[in-house]
């Protein structure tokens, strides 16, 4: 059974550039219920635009915390 977390990500193009250049590799975000979550930047790559990465995302993971998938929900 997959668990899920809903997060909001707001990264400017300058912030995304830091990840691209390898200066950072994890994105710190908060779930809708206020929990802090750290996700690998590479799972967000498909959502990069010229403006950066903006939106709400559903992250799915298994009972052991292993990443299963991500989708943009808004």
Coordinates of C-alpha atoms in Angstrom, one line a residue:
X1 CA 0.0 0.0 0.0
X2 CA 1.4 3.4 -1.0
X3 CA 1.4 6.3 1.5
X4 CA 1.3 9.9 0.2
X5 CA 2.3 13.4 1.1
X6 CA 1.1 16.6 -0.4
X7 CA 3.7 19.3 -0.7
X8 CA 4.0 22.8 -2.1
X9 CA 7.2 23.7 -3.9
X10 CA 8.1 27.2 -4.9
X11 CA 11.6 27.4 -6.4
X12 CA 12.8 30.3 -8.5
X13 CA 14.9 29.7 -11.6
X14 CA 17.9 30.9 -9.6
X15 CA 17.2 28.3 -6.9
X16 CA 16.8 25.6 -9.5
X17 CA 20.2 26.6 -10.9
X18 CA 21.8 25.8 -7.6
X19 CA 20.4 22.3 -7.7
X20 CA 21.4 21.9 -11.4
X21 CA 25.0 23.0 -10.5
X22 CA 25.1 20.4 -7.8
X23 CA 25.3 22.9 -4.9
X24 CA 22.2 21.3 -3.4
X25 CA 20.5 17.9 -3.9
X26 CA 17.5 17.8 -1.6
X27 CA 14.5 20.1 -1.5
X28 CA 13.0 21.0 1.9
X29 CA 9.2 21.3 1.9
X30 CA 6.3 21.1 4.2
X31 CA 3.3 18.8 3.9
X32 CA -0.2 20.1 4.1
X33 CA -0.4 18.9 7.7
X34 CA 2.8 20.9 8.6
X35 CA 5.4 18.1 8.6
X36 CA 8.9 18.9 7.2
X37 CA 9.9 16.7 4.4
X38 CA 13.2 16.5 2.4
X39 CA 12.9 15.1 -1.1
X40 CA 15.6 14.4 -3.7
X41 CA 15.7 17.1 -6.3
X42 CA 15.9 14.7 -9.1
X43 CA 12.3 13.5 -8.6
X44 CA 11.2 17.1 -9.4
X45 CA 13.2 17.4 -12.7
X46 CA 10.2 16.7 -15.0
X47 CA 8.5 19.8 -13.5
X48 CA 11.3 22.4 -14.2
X49 CA 10.2 25.3 -16.3
X50 CA 12.0 28.6 -17.2
X51 CA 10.4 30.1 -14.1
X52 CA 11.6 27.4 -11.8
X53 CA 9.4 24.8 -10.1
X54 CA 6.1 25.8 -8.7
X55 CA 3.1 23.8 -7.7
X56 CA 1.5 21.3 -5.3
X57 CA 2.6 17.7 -5.7
X58 CA 1.5 14.4 -4.4
X59 CA 4.5 12.1 -3.5
X60 CA 3.8 8.4 -3.1
X61 CA 6.0 6.1 -1.0
X62 CA 5.8 2.7 0.4
X63 CA 5.7 1.6 4.1
X64 CA 9.5 1.7 4.2
X65 CA 9.6 5.3 3.0
X66 CA 10.8 4.3 -0.5
X67 CA 9.8 6.7 -3.3
X68 CA 7.0 5.3 -5.6
X69 CA 6.0 8.2 -7.7
X70 CA 5.1 11.9 -7.9
X71 CA 2.4 13.9 -9.7
X72 CA 1.5 17.6 -9.9
X73 CA -1.9 18.3 -8.5
X74 CA -2.1 22.0 -9.1

